[in-house]
XYZ file of N, CA, C and O in Angstrom:
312
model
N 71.580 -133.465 19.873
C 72.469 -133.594 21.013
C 73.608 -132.586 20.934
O 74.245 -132.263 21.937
N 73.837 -132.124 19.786
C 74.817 -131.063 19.858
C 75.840 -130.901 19.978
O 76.308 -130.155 19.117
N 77.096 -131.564 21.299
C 77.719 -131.172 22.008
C 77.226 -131.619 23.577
O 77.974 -131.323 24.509
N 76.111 -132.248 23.817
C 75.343 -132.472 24.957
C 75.963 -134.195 25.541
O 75.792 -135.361 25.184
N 76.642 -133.559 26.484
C 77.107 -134.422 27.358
C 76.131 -135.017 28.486
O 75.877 -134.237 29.404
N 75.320 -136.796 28.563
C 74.686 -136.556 29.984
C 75.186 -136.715 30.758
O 74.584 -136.608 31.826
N 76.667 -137.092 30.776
C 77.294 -137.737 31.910
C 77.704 -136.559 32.910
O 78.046 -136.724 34.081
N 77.589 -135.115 32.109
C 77.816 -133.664 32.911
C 76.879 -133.153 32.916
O 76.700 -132.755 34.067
N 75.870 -132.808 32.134
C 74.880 -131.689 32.158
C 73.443 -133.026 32.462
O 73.099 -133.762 31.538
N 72.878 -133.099 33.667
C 71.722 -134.245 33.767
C 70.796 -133.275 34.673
O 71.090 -132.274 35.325
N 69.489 -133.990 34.456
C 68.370 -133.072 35.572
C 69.016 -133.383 36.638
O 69.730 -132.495 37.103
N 68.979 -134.458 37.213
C 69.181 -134.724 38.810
C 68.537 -134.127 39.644
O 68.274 -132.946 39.418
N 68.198 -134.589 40.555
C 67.373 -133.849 41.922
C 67.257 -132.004 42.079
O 68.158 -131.184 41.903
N 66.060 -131.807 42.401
C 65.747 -130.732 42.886
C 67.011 -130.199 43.869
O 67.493 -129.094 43.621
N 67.535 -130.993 44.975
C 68.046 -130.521 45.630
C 70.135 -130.072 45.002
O 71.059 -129.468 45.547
N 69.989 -130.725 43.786
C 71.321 -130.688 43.000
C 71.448 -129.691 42.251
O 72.545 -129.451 41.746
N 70.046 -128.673 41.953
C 70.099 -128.244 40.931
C 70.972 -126.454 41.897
O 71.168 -126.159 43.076
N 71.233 -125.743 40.567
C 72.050 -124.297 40.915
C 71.024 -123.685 41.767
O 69.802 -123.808 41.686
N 71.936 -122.803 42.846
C 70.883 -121.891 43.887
C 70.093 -120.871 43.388
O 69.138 -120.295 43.908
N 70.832 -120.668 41.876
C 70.518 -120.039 41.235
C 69.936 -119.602 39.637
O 70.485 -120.202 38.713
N 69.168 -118.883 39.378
C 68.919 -119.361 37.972
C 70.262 -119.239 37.161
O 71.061 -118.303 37.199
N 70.340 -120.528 36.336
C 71.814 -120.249 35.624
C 71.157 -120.389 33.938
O 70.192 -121.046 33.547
N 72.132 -119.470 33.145
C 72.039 -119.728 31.956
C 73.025 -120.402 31.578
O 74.010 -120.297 32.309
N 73.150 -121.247 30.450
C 74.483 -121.858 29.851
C 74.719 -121.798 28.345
O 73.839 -121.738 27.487
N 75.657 -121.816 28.208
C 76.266 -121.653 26.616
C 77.281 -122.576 26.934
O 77.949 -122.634 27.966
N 77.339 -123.597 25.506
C 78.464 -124.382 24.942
C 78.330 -124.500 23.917
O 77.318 -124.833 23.300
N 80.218 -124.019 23.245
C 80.128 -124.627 22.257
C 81.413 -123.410 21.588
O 81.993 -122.704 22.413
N 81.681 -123.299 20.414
C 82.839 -122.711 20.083
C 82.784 -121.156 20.271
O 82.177 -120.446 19.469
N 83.432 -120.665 21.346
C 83.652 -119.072 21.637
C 84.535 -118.223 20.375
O 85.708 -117.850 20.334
N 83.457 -118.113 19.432
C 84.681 -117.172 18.440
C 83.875 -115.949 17.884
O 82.971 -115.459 18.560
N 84.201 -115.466 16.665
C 83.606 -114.022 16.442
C 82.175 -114.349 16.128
O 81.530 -113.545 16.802
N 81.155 -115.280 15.306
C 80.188 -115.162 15.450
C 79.027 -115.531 16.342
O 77.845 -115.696 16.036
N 79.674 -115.631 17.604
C 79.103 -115.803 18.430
C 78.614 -114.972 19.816
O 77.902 -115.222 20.789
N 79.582 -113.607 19.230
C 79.684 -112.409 19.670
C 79.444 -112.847 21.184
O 78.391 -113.220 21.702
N 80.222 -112.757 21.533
C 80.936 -112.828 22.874
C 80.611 -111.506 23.783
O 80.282 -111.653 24.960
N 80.714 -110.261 23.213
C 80.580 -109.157 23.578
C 79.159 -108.734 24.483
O 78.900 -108.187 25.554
N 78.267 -109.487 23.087
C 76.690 -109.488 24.215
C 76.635 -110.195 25.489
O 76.086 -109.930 26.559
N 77.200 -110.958 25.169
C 77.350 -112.152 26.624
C 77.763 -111.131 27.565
O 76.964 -110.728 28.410
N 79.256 -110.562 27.472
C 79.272 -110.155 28.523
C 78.643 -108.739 29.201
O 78.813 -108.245 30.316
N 77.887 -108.326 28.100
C 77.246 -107.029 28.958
C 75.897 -107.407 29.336
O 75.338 -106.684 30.160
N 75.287 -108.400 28.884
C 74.474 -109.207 29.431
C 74.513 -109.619 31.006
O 73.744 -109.317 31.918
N 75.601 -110.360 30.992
C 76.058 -110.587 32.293
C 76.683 -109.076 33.373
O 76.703 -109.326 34.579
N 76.992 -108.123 33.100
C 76.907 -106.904 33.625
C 75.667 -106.280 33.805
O 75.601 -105.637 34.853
N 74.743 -106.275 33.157
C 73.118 -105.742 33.292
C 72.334 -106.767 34.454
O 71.636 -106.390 35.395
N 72.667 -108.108 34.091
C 72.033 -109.063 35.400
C 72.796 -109.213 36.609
O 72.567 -110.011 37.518
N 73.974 -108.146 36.513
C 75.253 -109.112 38.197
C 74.252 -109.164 39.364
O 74.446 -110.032 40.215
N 73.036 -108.200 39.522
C 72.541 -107.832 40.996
C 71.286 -108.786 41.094
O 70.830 -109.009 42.216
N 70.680 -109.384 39.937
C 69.776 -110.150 39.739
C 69.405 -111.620 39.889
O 68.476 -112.221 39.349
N 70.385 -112.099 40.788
C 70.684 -113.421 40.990
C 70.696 -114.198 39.720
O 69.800 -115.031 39.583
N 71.235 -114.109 39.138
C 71.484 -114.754 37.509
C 73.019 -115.294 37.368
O 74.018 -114.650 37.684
N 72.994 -116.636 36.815
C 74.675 -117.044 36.687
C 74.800 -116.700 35.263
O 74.014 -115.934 34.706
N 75.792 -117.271 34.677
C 76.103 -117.783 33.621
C 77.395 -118.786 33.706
O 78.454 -118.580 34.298
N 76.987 -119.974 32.915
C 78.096 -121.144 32.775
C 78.222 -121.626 31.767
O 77.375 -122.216 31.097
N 80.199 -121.263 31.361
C 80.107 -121.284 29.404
C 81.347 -122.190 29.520
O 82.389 -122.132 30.172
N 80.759 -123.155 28.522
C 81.801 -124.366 28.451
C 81.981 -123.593 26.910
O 81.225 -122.848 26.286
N 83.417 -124.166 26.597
C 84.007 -124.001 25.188
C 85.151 -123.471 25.005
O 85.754 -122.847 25.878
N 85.513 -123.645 23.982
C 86.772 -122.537 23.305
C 86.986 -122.204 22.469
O 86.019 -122.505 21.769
N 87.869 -121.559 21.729
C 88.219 -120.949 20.893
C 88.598 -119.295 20.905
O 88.474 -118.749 22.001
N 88.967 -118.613 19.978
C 89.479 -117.518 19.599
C 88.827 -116.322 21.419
O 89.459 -115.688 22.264
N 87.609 -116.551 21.237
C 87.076 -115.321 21.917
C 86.566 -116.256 23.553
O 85.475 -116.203 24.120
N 87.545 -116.882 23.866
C 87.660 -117.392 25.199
C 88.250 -116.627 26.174
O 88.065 -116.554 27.389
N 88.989 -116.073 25.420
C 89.984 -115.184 26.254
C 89.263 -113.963 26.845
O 89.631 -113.463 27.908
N 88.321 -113.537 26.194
C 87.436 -112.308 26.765
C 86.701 -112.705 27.699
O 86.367 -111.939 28.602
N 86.356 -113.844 27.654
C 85.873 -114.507 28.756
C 86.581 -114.328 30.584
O 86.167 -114.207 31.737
N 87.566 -114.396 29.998
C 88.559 -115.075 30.786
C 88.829 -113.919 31.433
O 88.382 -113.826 32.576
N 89.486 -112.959 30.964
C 90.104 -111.734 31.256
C 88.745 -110.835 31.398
O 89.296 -109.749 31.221
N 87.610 -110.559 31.555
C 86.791 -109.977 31.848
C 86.065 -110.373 33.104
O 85.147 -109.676 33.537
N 86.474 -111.520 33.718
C 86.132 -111.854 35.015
C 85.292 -111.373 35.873
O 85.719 -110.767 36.856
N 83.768 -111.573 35.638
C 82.735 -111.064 35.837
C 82.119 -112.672 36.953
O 82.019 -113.883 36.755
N 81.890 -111.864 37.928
C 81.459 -112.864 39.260
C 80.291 -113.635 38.794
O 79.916 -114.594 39.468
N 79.590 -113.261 37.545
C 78.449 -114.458 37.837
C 78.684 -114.917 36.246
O 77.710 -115.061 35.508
N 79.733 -115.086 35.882
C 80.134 -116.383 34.913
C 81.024 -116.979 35.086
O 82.091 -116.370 35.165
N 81.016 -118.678 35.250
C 81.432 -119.570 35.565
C 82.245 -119.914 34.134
O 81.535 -119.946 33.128
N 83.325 -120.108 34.010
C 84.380 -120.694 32.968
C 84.679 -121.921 33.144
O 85.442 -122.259 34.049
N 84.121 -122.788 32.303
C 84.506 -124.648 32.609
C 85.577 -124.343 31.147
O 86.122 -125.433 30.973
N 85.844 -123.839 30.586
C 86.822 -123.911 29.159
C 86.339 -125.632 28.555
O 85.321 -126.154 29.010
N 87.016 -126.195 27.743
C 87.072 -127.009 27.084
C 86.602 -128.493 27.805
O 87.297 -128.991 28.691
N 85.526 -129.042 27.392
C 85.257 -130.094 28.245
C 85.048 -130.739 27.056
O 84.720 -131.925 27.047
């Protein structure tokens, strides 16, 4: 379970689910988790209908944050 919340993250209906394919990451944003790939990751897919939605925090949240890239979603600390 991880970190796996069902009361937030649940299948629910076809019609609930993202318009889009989304990837997700949770869990502590710090140096070995290299943050860096994430976001050029998310620069190589912006035109590709691809999200990304990253719950967490720590140290390398902030790159997150301040790199403000339209198809990642920031829930920070849940």
């Amino acid at each position: 379970m991880n970190g796996y919340d069902p009361e937030l993250f649940f299948p629910g209906k076809l019609e609930d689910k993202f318009p889009q394919f989304t990837l997700v990451f949770h869990g502590t944003l710090g140096k070995v988790q290299n943050i860096e790939t994430l976001l050029k990751v998310a620069d190589a897919l912006k035109g590709d209908e691809v999200s990304f939605l990253v719950a967490g925090e720590g140290p390398k949240a902030s790159d997150i944050i301040q790199a403000k890239r339209p198809n990642i979603k920031f829930l920070g600390n849940i």
